[in-house]
Amino acid sequence: MEISILFYVFAALTVGSAFVVVFSRSVIYAAFSLLFTFMGVAGLYVLLSADFIAVAQIMVYIGGILILLVFGVMLTRKATDVEVRSGTVRTLPALIIAGIVIGTLIHAFTSAQWLQVEGVPDIEGTTLELGELLMTTFVLPFEVAGILLLVAVMGAALIARQEVK
Amino acid sequence: MLDIGLTHFLVVSAILFGLGVLALTIRRNAVLMLMGIELILNSANINLIAFSRYQHLNLEGHVLALFVIILAAAEAAVALAIVLHIYKTNNTVEADRISDLKE
């Protein structure tokens, strides 16, 4: 019972602040409401008994990506601008198309007969098993992801520091 | 977990996906378009974790979600570097006012 209330709280937090991200006129407000979207998604992960993914979500998304995005907002404005504002373009056709996309997806999700296993118990923690999987079955993708992160950081530094003639 | 099933999480992720697509389409600021991409990746992750939870709770879905998070971090770093470079060359990040790839 309490879990269903928690689900609706986190779902409302996620969807409501995602609406602010899409429709807010101030870029800073959008960046900060993205924080609440990520928090709500992390709460949903906890409800799905994915504790490690929830913590990784908070650390990587809020501690890393969101900070990067806020830096992006700060660095792409002139010091003389009082407030960073950004409008929307072609809102009505985009709204119609997004409505069609959401409606189709919800119809597909609710009408499909998903294979569901009843009564799977919540497990205590996923970190140990996840670590074992990453070091045995998925060790090659894990190493490739490490190399990818290194290359991405080097490439990002190279692109951002390139001098404009 | 009695009355909250798989479908509830899937509906949340569908709405999040639609909002991400909407942010990508209607926003002019390139940083806000990146935020739309993050919304889409998050909705995909909710799907992965939800299917993993309601089908035997095997952790392959979690591993895949972890790799999605890693890719999102790499993508955000490179994309923001590109946006900063565009700002240096074009003096704006409004996507509809950028028409040249180089000077």
PDB file of C-alpha atoms in Angstrom:
ATOM      1  CA  MET A   1       0.000   0.000   0.000  1.00  0.00           C
ATOM      2  CA  GLU A   2       2.675   2.469   1.024  1.00  0.00           C
ATOM      3  CA  ILE A   3       4.766   1.337  -1.921  1.00  0.00           C
ATOM      4  CA  SER A   4       2.024   2.313  -4.362  1.00  0.00           C
ATOM      5  CA  ILE A   5       1.786   5.781  -2.772  1.00  0.00           C
ATOM      6  CA  LEU A   6       5.577   6.100  -3.087  1.00  0.00           C
ATOM      7  CA  PHE A   7       5.356   5.038  -6.725  1.00  0.00           C
ATOM      8  CA  TYR A   8       2.821   7.743  -7.505  1.00  0.00           C
ATOM      9  CA  VAL A   9       4.890  10.362  -5.652  1.00  0.00           C
ATOM     10  CA  PHE A  10       8.047   9.492  -7.608  1.00  0.00           C
ATOM     11  CA  ALA A  11       6.169   9.189 -10.909  1.00  0.00           C
ATOM     12  CA  ALA A  12       4.522  12.604 -10.388  1.00  0.00           C
ATOM     13  CA  LEU A  13       7.907  14.117  -9.439  1.00  0.00           C
ATOM     14  CA  THR A  14       9.536  12.667 -12.550  1.00  0.00           C
ATOM     15  CA  VAL A  15       6.834  13.586 -15.040  1.00  0.00           C
ATOM     16  CA  GLY A  16       6.029  16.993 -13.516  1.00  0.00           C
ATOM     17  CA  SER A  17       9.598  18.235 -13.470  1.00  0.00           C
ATOM     18  CA  ALA A  18      10.165  16.798 -16.962  1.00  0.00           C
ATOM     19  CA  PHE A  19       7.270  19.033 -18.069  1.00  0.00           C
ATOM     20  CA  VAL A  20       9.105  22.020 -16.557  1.00  0.00           C
ATOM     21  CA  VAL A  21      12.276  21.001 -18.448  1.00  0.00           C
ATOM     22  CA  VAL A  22      10.378  21.008 -21.717  1.00  0.00           C
ATOM     23  CA  PHE A  23       8.240  24.114 -21.287  1.00  0.00           C
ATOM     24  CA  SER A  24      10.114  26.464 -18.928  1.00  0.00           C
ATOM     25  CA  ARG A  25      11.255  29.662 -20.589  1.00  0.00           C
ATOM     26  CA  SER A  26      14.285  30.033 -18.342  1.00  0.00           C
ATOM     27  CA  VAL A  27      17.184  27.698 -19.147  1.00  0.00           C
ATOM     28  CA  ILE A  28      18.352  27.725 -15.528  1.00  0.00           C
ATOM     29  CA  TYR A  29      14.913  26.630 -14.269  1.00  0.00           C
ATOM     30  CA  ALA A  30      14.953  23.797 -16.828  1.00  0.00           C
ATOM     31  CA  ALA A  31      18.394  22.664 -15.649  1.00  0.00           C
ATOM     32  CA  PHE A  32      17.341  22.661 -12.017  1.00  0.00           C
ATOM     33  CA  SER A  33      14.080  20.821 -12.603  1.00  0.00           C
ATOM     34  CA  LEU A  34      16.084  18.197 -14.472  1.00  0.00           C
ATOM     35  CA  LEU A  35      17.612  17.533 -11.029  1.00  0.00           C
ATOM     36  CA  PHE A  36      14.183  16.545  -9.701  1.00  0.00           C
ATOM     37  CA  THR A  37      13.522  14.376 -12.752  1.00  0.00           C
ATOM     38  CA  PHE A  38      16.730  12.442 -12.112  1.00  0.00           C
ATOM     39  CA  MET A  39      15.863  12.144  -8.401  1.00  0.00           C
ATOM     40  CA  GLY A  40      12.414  10.776  -9.266  1.00  0.00           C
ATOM     41  CA  VAL A  41      13.889   8.250 -11.685  1.00  0.00           C
ATOM     42  CA  ALA A  42      16.350   7.159  -8.978  1.00  0.00           C
ATOM     43  CA  GLY A  43      13.383   6.647  -6.639  1.00  0.00           C
ATOM     44  CA  LEU A  44      11.672   4.502  -9.273  1.00  0.00           C
ATOM     45  CA  TYR A  45      14.844   2.397  -9.500  1.00  0.00           C
ATOM     46  CA  VAL A  46      14.757   1.859  -5.736  1.00  0.00           C
ATOM     47  CA  LEU A  47      11.129   0.718  -5.994  1.00  0.00           C
ATOM     48  CA  LEU A  48      12.262  -1.771  -8.650  1.00  0.00           C
ATOM     49  CA  SER A  49      14.885  -3.074  -6.160  1.00  0.00           C
ATOM     50  CA  ALA A  50      17.780  -1.800  -8.271  1.00  0.00           C
ATOM     51  CA  ASP A  51      19.797  -0.176  -5.506  1.00  0.00           C
ATOM     52  CA  PHE A  52      23.150   0.002  -7.280  1.00  0.00           C
ATOM     53  CA  ILE A  53      21.625   1.539 -10.408  1.00  0.00           C
ATOM     54  CA  ALA A  54      19.793   4.098  -8.255  1.00  0.00           C
ATOM     55  CA  VAL A  55      23.019   5.205  -6.568  1.00  0.00           C
ATOM     56  CA  ALA A  56      24.837   5.216  -9.918  1.00  0.00           C
ATOM     57  CA  GLN A  57      21.999   7.358 -11.311  1.00  0.00           C
ATOM     58  CA  ILE A  58      22.404   9.910  -8.509  1.00  0.00           C
ATOM     59  CA  MET A  59      26.206   9.944  -8.736  1.00  0.00           C
ATOM     60  CA  VAL A  60      26.602  10.005 -12.511  1.00  0.00           C
ATOM     61  CA  TYR A  61      23.534  11.965 -13.597  1.00  0.00           C
ATOM     62  CA  ILE A  62      23.195  14.489 -10.781  1.00  0.00           C
ATOM     63  CA  GLY A  63      26.858  14.642  -9.787  1.00  0.00           C
ATOM     64  CA  GLY A  64      28.243  14.577 -13.298  1.00  0.00           C
ATOM     65  CA  ILE A  65      25.948  15.168 -16.228  1.00  0.00           C
ATOM     66  CA  LEU A  66      23.776  17.795 -14.556  1.00  0.00           C
ATOM     67  CA  ILE A  67      26.833  19.762 -13.401  1.00  0.00           C
ATOM     68  CA  LEU A  68      28.165  19.575 -16.976  1.00  0.00           C
ATOM     69  CA  LEU A  69      24.842  20.842 -18.323  1.00  0.00           C
ATOM     70  CA  VAL A  70      24.735  23.735 -15.826  1.00  0.00           C
ATOM     71  CA  PHE A  71      28.307  24.609 -16.852  1.00  0.00           C
ATOM     72  CA  GLY A  72      27.113  24.493 -20.450  1.00  0.00           C
ATOM     73  CA  VAL A  73      24.309  26.931 -19.643  1.00  0.00           C
ATOM     74  CA  MET A  74      26.687  29.253 -17.790  1.00  0.00           C
ATOM     75  CA  LEU A  75      29.411  29.223 -20.447  1.00  0.00           C
ATOM     76  CA  THR A  76      27.113  29.789 -23.428  1.00  0.00           C
ATOM     77  CA  ARG A  77      25.795  33.166 -22.345  1.00  0.00           C
ATOM     78  CA  LYS A  78      27.163  36.639 -22.407  1.00  0.00           C
ATOM     79  CA  ALA A  79      28.017  38.340 -19.167  1.00  0.00           C
ATOM     80  CA  THR A  80      25.710  41.186 -20.123  1.00  0.00           C
ATOM     81  CA  ASP A  81      22.634  38.985 -20.368  1.00  0.00           C
ATOM     82  CA  VAL A  82      20.509  39.515 -17.290  1.00  0.00           C
ATOM     83  CA  GLU A  83      18.674  36.218 -17.597  1.00  0.00           C
ATOM     84  CA  VAL A  84      19.051  33.250 -19.906  1.00  0.00           C
ATOM     85  CA  ARG A  85      15.827  32.779 -21.777  1.00  0.00           C
ATOM     86  CA  SER A  86      15.040  30.511 -24.647  1.00  0.00           C
ATOM     87  CA  GLY A  87      11.785  30.128 -26.442  1.00  0.00           C
ATOM     88  CA  THR A  88      10.176  27.267 -28.291  1.00  0.00           C
ATOM     89  CA  VAL A  89       9.594  26.847 -32.006  1.00  0.00           C
ATOM     90  CA  ARG A  90       6.748  25.124 -33.888  1.00  0.00           C
ATOM     91  CA  THR A  91       5.144  24.115 -30.624  1.00  0.00           C
ATOM     92  CA  LEU A  92       1.746  22.985 -31.901  1.00  0.00           C
ATOM     93  CA  PRO A  93       2.822  20.412 -34.538  1.00  0.00           C
ATOM     94  CA  ALA A  94       5.475  19.089 -32.165  1.00  0.00           C
ATOM     95  CA  LEU A  95       2.851  18.763 -29.413  1.00  0.00           C
ATOM     96  CA  ILE A  96       0.576  16.806 -31.752  1.00  0.00           C
ATOM     97  CA  ILE A  97       3.390  14.455 -32.820  1.00  0.00           C
ATOM     98  CA  ALA A  98       4.599  13.943 -29.246  1.00  0.00           C
ATOM     99  CA  GLY A  99       1.007  13.244 -28.189  1.00  0.00           C
ATOM    100  CA  ILE A 100       0.698  10.625 -30.918  1.00  0.00           C
ATOM    101  CA  VAL A 101       4.012   9.052 -29.854  1.00  0.00           C
ATOM    102  CA  ILE A 102       3.018   8.939 -26.167  1.00  0.00           C
ATOM    103  CA  GLY A 103      -0.465   7.621 -26.970  1.00  0.00           C
ATOM    104  CA  THR A 104       0.850   4.873 -29.241  1.00  0.00           C
ATOM    105  CA  LEU A 105       3.476   3.799 -26.712  1.00  0.00           C
ATOM    106  CA  ILE A 106       0.981   3.735 -23.815  1.00  0.00           C
ATOM    107  CA  HIS A 107      -1.523   1.788 -25.914  1.00  0.00           C
ATOM    108  CA  ALA A 108       1.153  -0.721 -26.901  1.00  0.00           C
ATOM    109  CA  PHE A 109       2.405  -1.061 -23.330  1.00  0.00           C
ATOM    110  CA  THR A 110      -1.030  -1.534 -21.787  1.00  0.00           C
ATOM    111  CA  SER A 111      -2.483  -3.853 -24.419  1.00  0.00           C
ATOM    112  CA  ALA A 112       0.502  -6.179 -24.798  1.00  0.00           C
ATOM    113  CA  GLN A 113       0.485  -9.455 -22.894  1.00  0.00           C
ATOM    114  CA  TRP A 114       3.841  -9.181 -21.161  1.00  0.00           C
ATOM    115  CA  LEU A 115       5.400 -12.314 -19.768  1.00  0.00           C
ATOM    116  CA  GLN A 116       5.336 -11.592 -16.055  1.00  0.00           C
ATOM    117  CA  VAL A 117       6.677 -13.844 -13.371  1.00  0.00           C
ATOM    118  CA  GLU A 118       4.540 -13.560 -10.259  1.00  0.00           C
ATOM    119  CA  GLY A 119       5.943 -13.400  -6.783  1.00  0.00           C
ATOM    120  CA  VAL A 120       9.600 -12.745  -7.477  1.00  0.00           C
ATOM    121  CA  PRO A 121      10.915 -11.727  -4.059  1.00  0.00           C
ATOM    122  CA  ASP A 122      12.780  -8.472  -3.534  1.00  0.00           C
ATOM    123  CA  ILE A 123      16.465  -9.155  -3.182  1.00  0.00           C
ATOM    124  CA  GLU A 124      18.671  -7.667  -0.525  1.00  0.00           C
ATOM    125  CA  GLY A 125      21.294  -6.033  -2.669  1.00  0.00           C
ATOM    126  CA  THR A 126      22.382  -6.188  -6.263  1.00  0.00           C
ATOM    127  CA  THR A 127      25.888  -4.791  -5.910  1.00  0.00           C
ATOM    128  CA  LEU A 128      27.709  -8.079  -5.298  1.00  0.00           C
ATOM    129  CA  GLU A 129      26.031  -9.956  -8.153  1.00  0.00           C
ATOM    130  CA  LEU A 130      26.386  -6.959 -10.476  1.00  0.00           C
ATOM    131  CA  GLY A 131      30.094  -6.750  -9.732  1.00  0.00           C
ATOM    132  CA  GLU A 132      30.521 -10.471 -10.370  1.00  0.00           C
ATOM    133  CA  LEU A 133      28.637 -10.184 -13.685  1.00  0.00           C
ATOM    134  CA  LEU A 134      30.783  -7.221 -14.742  1.00  0.00           C
ATOM    135  CA  MET A 135      33.974  -9.116 -13.958  1.00  0.00           C
ATOM    136  CA  THR A 136      32.979 -12.438 -15.585  1.00  0.00           C
ATOM    137  CA  THR A 137      30.321 -12.407 -18.298  1.00  0.00           C
ATOM    138  CA  PHE A 138      30.531  -8.759 -19.267  1.00  0.00           C
ATOM    139  CA  VAL A 139      34.228  -8.133 -18.749  1.00  0.00           C
ATOM    140  CA  LEU A 140      34.889  -7.259 -22.403  1.00  0.00           C
ATOM    141  CA  PRO A 141      32.121  -4.599 -22.665  1.00  0.00           C
ATOM    142  CA  PHE A 142      33.276  -3.295 -19.275  1.00  0.00           C
ATOM    143  CA  GLU A 143      36.844  -2.750 -20.505  1.00  0.00           C
ATOM    144  CA  VAL A 144      35.610  -1.288 -23.798  1.00  0.00           C
ATOM    145  CA  ALA A 145      33.422   1.139 -21.825  1.00  0.00           C
ATOM    146  CA  GLY A 146      36.474   2.217 -19.844  1.00  0.00           C
ATOM    147  CA  ILE A 147      38.427   2.907 -23.045  1.00  0.00           C
ATOM    148  CA  LEU A 148      35.384   4.716 -24.467  1.00  0.00           C
ATOM    149  CA  LEU A 149      35.228   7.015 -21.426  1.00  0.00           C
ATOM    150  CA  LEU A 150      38.946   7.798 -21.728  1.00  0.00           C
ATOM    151  CA  VAL A 151      38.636   8.582 -25.440  1.00  0.00           C
ATOM    152  CA  ALA A 152      35.495  10.673 -24.814  1.00  0.00           C
ATOM    153  CA  VAL A 153      37.220  12.771 -22.154  1.00  0.00           C
ATOM    154  CA  MET A 154      40.270  13.318 -24.372  1.00  0.00           C
ATOM    155  CA  GLY A 155      38.106  14.180 -27.368  1.00  0.00           C
ATOM    156  CA  ALA A 156      35.946  16.553 -25.345  1.00  0.00           C
ATOM    157  CA  ALA A 157      39.016  18.407 -24.039  1.00  0.00           C
ATOM    158  CA  LEU A 158      40.474  18.567 -27.552  1.00  0.00           C
ATOM    159  CA  ILE A 159      37.268  19.929 -29.113  1.00  0.00           C
ATOM    160  CA  ALA A 160      36.491  22.428 -26.358  1.00  0.00           C
ATOM    161  CA  ARG A 161      40.022  23.887 -26.232  1.00  0.00           C
ATOM    162  CA  GLN A 162      40.418  24.283 -29.974  1.00  0.00           C
ATOM    163  CA  GLU A 163      41.319  27.866 -30.761  1.00  0.00           C
ATOM    164  CA  VAL A 164      39.047  29.773 -33.108  1.00  0.00           C
ATOM    165  CA  LYS A 165      40.981  31.697 -35.723  1.00  0.00           C
TER     166      LYS A 165
ATOM    167  CA  MET B   1       4.334  -4.541  -4.859  1.00  0.00           C
ATOM    168  CA  LEU B   2       0.728  -5.673  -5.066  1.00  0.00           C
ATOM    169  CA  ASP B   3      -1.131  -3.114  -7.136  1.00  0.00           C
ATOM    170  CA  ILE B   4       1.823  -1.522  -8.939  1.00  0.00           C
ATOM    171  CA  GLY B   5       2.751  -3.670 -11.896  1.00  0.00           C
ATOM    172  CA  LEU B   6       5.031  -3.601 -14.871  1.00  0.00           C
ATOM    173  CA  THR B   7       2.614  -1.462 -16.879  1.00  0.00           C
ATOM    174  CA  HIS B   8       2.764   1.458 -14.430  1.00  0.00           C
ATOM    175  CA  PHE B   9       6.510   1.832 -14.898  1.00  0.00           C
ATOM    176  CA  LEU B  10       6.196   1.397 -18.663  1.00  0.00           C
ATOM    177  CA  VAL B  11       3.614   4.208 -18.835  1.00  0.00           C
ATOM    178  CA  VAL B  12       5.899   6.545 -16.864  1.00  0.00           C
ATOM    179  CA  SER B  13       8.756   5.768 -19.225  1.00  0.00           C
ATOM    180  CA  ALA B  14       6.501   6.320 -22.269  1.00  0.00           C
ATOM    181  CA  ILE B  15       5.545   9.785 -20.994  1.00  0.00           C
ATOM    182  CA  LEU B  16       9.192  10.579 -20.247  1.00  0.00           C
ATOM    183  CA  PHE B  17      10.185   9.457 -23.756  1.00  0.00           C
ATOM    184  CA  GLY B  18       7.518  11.656 -25.359  1.00  0.00           C
ATOM    185  CA  LEU B  19       8.631  14.656 -23.296  1.00  0.00           C
ATOM    186  CA  GLY B  20      12.236  14.042 -24.354  1.00  0.00           C
ATOM    187  CA  VAL B  21      11.229  13.952 -28.012  1.00  0.00           C
ATOM    188  CA  LEU B  22       9.231  17.144 -27.441  1.00  0.00           C
ATOM    189  CA  ALA B  23      12.238  18.871 -25.854  1.00  0.00           C
ATOM    190  CA  LEU B  24      14.384  17.826 -28.817  1.00  0.00           C
ATOM    191  CA  THR B  25      11.877  19.207 -31.319  1.00  0.00           C
ATOM    192  CA  ILE B  26      10.647  22.486 -29.867  1.00  0.00           C
ATOM    193  CA  ARG B  27      13.664  23.769 -27.957  1.00  0.00           C
ATOM    194  CA  ARG B  28      16.030  26.134 -29.763  1.00  0.00           C
ATOM    195  CA  ASN B  29      18.820  26.154 -27.205  1.00  0.00           C
ATOM    196  CA  ALA B  30      21.296  23.339 -27.902  1.00  0.00           C
ATOM    197  CA  VAL B  31      21.905  22.685 -24.182  1.00  0.00           C
ATOM    198  CA  LEU B  32      18.169  22.161 -23.674  1.00  0.00           C
ATOM    199  CA  MET B  33      18.130  19.724 -26.604  1.00  0.00           C
ATOM    200  CA  LEU B  34      20.830  17.768 -24.768  1.00  0.00           C
ATOM    201  CA  MET B  35      18.551  17.675 -21.727  1.00  0.00           C
ATOM    202  CA  GLY B  36      15.898  16.118 -23.995  1.00  0.00           C
ATOM    203  CA  ILE B  37      18.362  13.387 -24.964  1.00  0.00           C
ATOM    204  CA  GLU B  38      19.003  12.700 -21.285  1.00  0.00           C
ATOM    205  CA  LEU B  39      15.250  12.331 -20.707  1.00  0.00           C
ATOM    206  CA  ILE B  40      15.030   9.779 -23.543  1.00  0.00           C
ATOM    207  CA  LEU B  41      17.970   7.765 -22.167  1.00  0.00           C
ATOM    208  CA  ASN B  42      16.379   7.799 -18.702  1.00  0.00           C
ATOM    209  CA  SER B  43      13.096   6.477 -20.050  1.00  0.00           C
ATOM    210  CA  ALA B  44      14.932   3.639 -21.806  1.00  0.00           C
ATOM    211  CA  ASN B  45      16.670   2.836 -18.525  1.00  0.00           C
ATOM    212  CA  ILE B  46      13.367   2.685 -16.632  1.00  0.00           C
ATOM    213  CA  ASN B  47      12.146   0.161 -19.215  1.00  0.00           C
ATOM    214  CA  LEU B  48      15.262  -1.994 -18.833  1.00  0.00           C
ATOM    215  CA  ILE B  49      15.076  -2.046 -15.039  1.00  0.00           C
ATOM    216  CA  ALA B  50      11.304  -2.652 -14.983  1.00  0.00           C
ATOM    217  CA  PHE B  51      11.500  -5.628 -17.348  1.00  0.00           C
ATOM    218  CA  SER B  52      14.447  -6.965 -15.369  1.00  0.00           C
ATOM    219  CA  ARG B  53      12.450  -6.685 -12.110  1.00  0.00           C
ATOM    220  CA  TYR B  54       9.278  -8.349 -13.304  1.00  0.00           C
ATOM    221  CA  GLN B  55      10.923 -11.225 -15.118  1.00  0.00           C
ATOM    222  CA  HIS B  56      12.938 -13.450 -12.760  1.00  0.00           C
ATOM    223  CA  LEU B  57      15.029 -10.535 -11.485  1.00  0.00           C
ATOM    224  CA  ASN B  58      18.110 -11.483 -13.421  1.00  0.00           C
ATOM    225  CA  LEU B  59      20.679  -8.754 -13.497  1.00  0.00           C
ATOM    226  CA  GLU B  60      21.480  -8.581 -17.213  1.00  0.00           C
ATOM    227  CA  GLY B  61      19.046  -5.680 -17.532  1.00  0.00           C
ATOM    228  CA  HIS B  62      20.882  -3.873 -14.749  1.00  0.00           C
ATOM    229  CA  VAL B  63      24.211  -4.321 -16.541  1.00  0.00           C
ATOM    230  CA  LEU B  64      22.713  -2.939 -19.731  1.00  0.00           C
ATOM    231  CA  ALA B  65      21.294   0.043 -17.813  1.00  0.00           C
ATOM    232  CA  LEU B  66      24.737   0.641 -16.318  1.00  0.00           C
ATOM    233  CA  PHE B  67      26.259   0.760 -19.801  1.00  0.00           C
ATOM    234  CA  VAL B  68      23.531   3.192 -20.889  1.00  0.00           C
ATOM    235  CA  ILE B  69      24.512   5.467 -17.987  1.00  0.00           C
ATOM    236  CA  ILE B  70      28.202   5.239 -18.993  1.00  0.00           C
ATOM    237  CA  LEU B  71      27.350   6.092 -22.605  1.00  0.00           C
ATOM    238  CA  ALA B  72      25.180   9.002 -21.448  1.00  0.00           C
ATOM    239  CA  ALA B  73      28.107  10.438 -19.487  1.00  0.00           C
ATOM    240  CA  ALA B  74      30.467  10.147 -22.466  1.00  0.00           C
ATOM    241  CA  GLU B  75      27.838  11.600 -24.791  1.00  0.00           C
ATOM    242  CA  ALA B  76      27.165  14.561 -22.509  1.00  0.00           C
ATOM    243  CA  ALA B  77      30.875  15.408 -22.270  1.00  0.00           C
ATOM    244  CA  VAL B  78      31.493  15.295 -26.029  1.00  0.00           C
ATOM    245  CA  ALA B  79      28.229  17.036 -26.943  1.00  0.00           C
ATOM    246  CA  LEU B  80      28.860  19.876 -24.495  1.00  0.00           C
ATOM    247  CA  ALA B  81      32.359  20.319 -25.899  1.00  0.00           C
ATOM    248  CA  ILE B  82      30.827  20.597 -29.375  1.00  0.00           C
ATOM    249  CA  VAL B  83      28.239  23.094 -28.087  1.00  0.00           C
ATOM    250  CA  LEU B  84      30.984  25.214 -26.490  1.00  0.00           C
ATOM    251  CA  HIS B  85      32.936  25.173 -29.748  1.00  0.00           C
ATOM    252  CA  ILE B  86      29.815  26.194 -31.692  1.00  0.00           C
ATOM    253  CA  TYR B  87      29.315  29.034 -29.219  1.00  0.00           C
ATOM    254  CA  LYS B  88      32.884  30.217 -29.812  1.00  0.00           C
ATOM    255  CA  THR B  89      32.542  30.200 -33.595  1.00  0.00           C
ATOM    256  CA  ASN B  90      28.915  31.347 -34.003  1.00  0.00           C
ATOM    257  CA  ASN B  91      28.382  33.318 -30.778  1.00  0.00           C
ATOM    258  CA  THR B  92      25.042  31.611 -30.213  1.00  0.00           C
ATOM    259  CA  VAL B  93      23.675  28.191 -29.270  1.00  0.00           C
ATOM    260  CA  GLU B  94      20.213  28.684 -30.764  1.00  0.00           C
ATOM    261  CA  ALA B  95      19.970  25.706 -33.104  1.00  0.00           C
ATOM    262  CA  ASP B  96      17.964  27.501 -35.793  1.00  0.00           C
ATOM    263  CA  ARG B  97      20.530  30.288 -36.117  1.00  0.00           C
ATOM    264  CA  ILE B  98      23.472  27.966 -36.702  1.00  0.00           C
ATOM    265  CA  SER B  99      23.753  27.239 -40.409  1.00  0.00           C
ATOM    266  CA  ASP B 100      27.499  26.864 -40.988  1.00  0.00           C
ATOM    267  CA  LEU B 101      29.613  23.890 -40.008  1.00  0.00           C
ATOM    268  CA  LYS B 102      32.775  26.007 -40.203  1.00  0.00           C
ATOM    269  CA  GLU B 103      33.677  29.578 -40.958  1.00  0.00           C
TER     270      GLU B 103
END
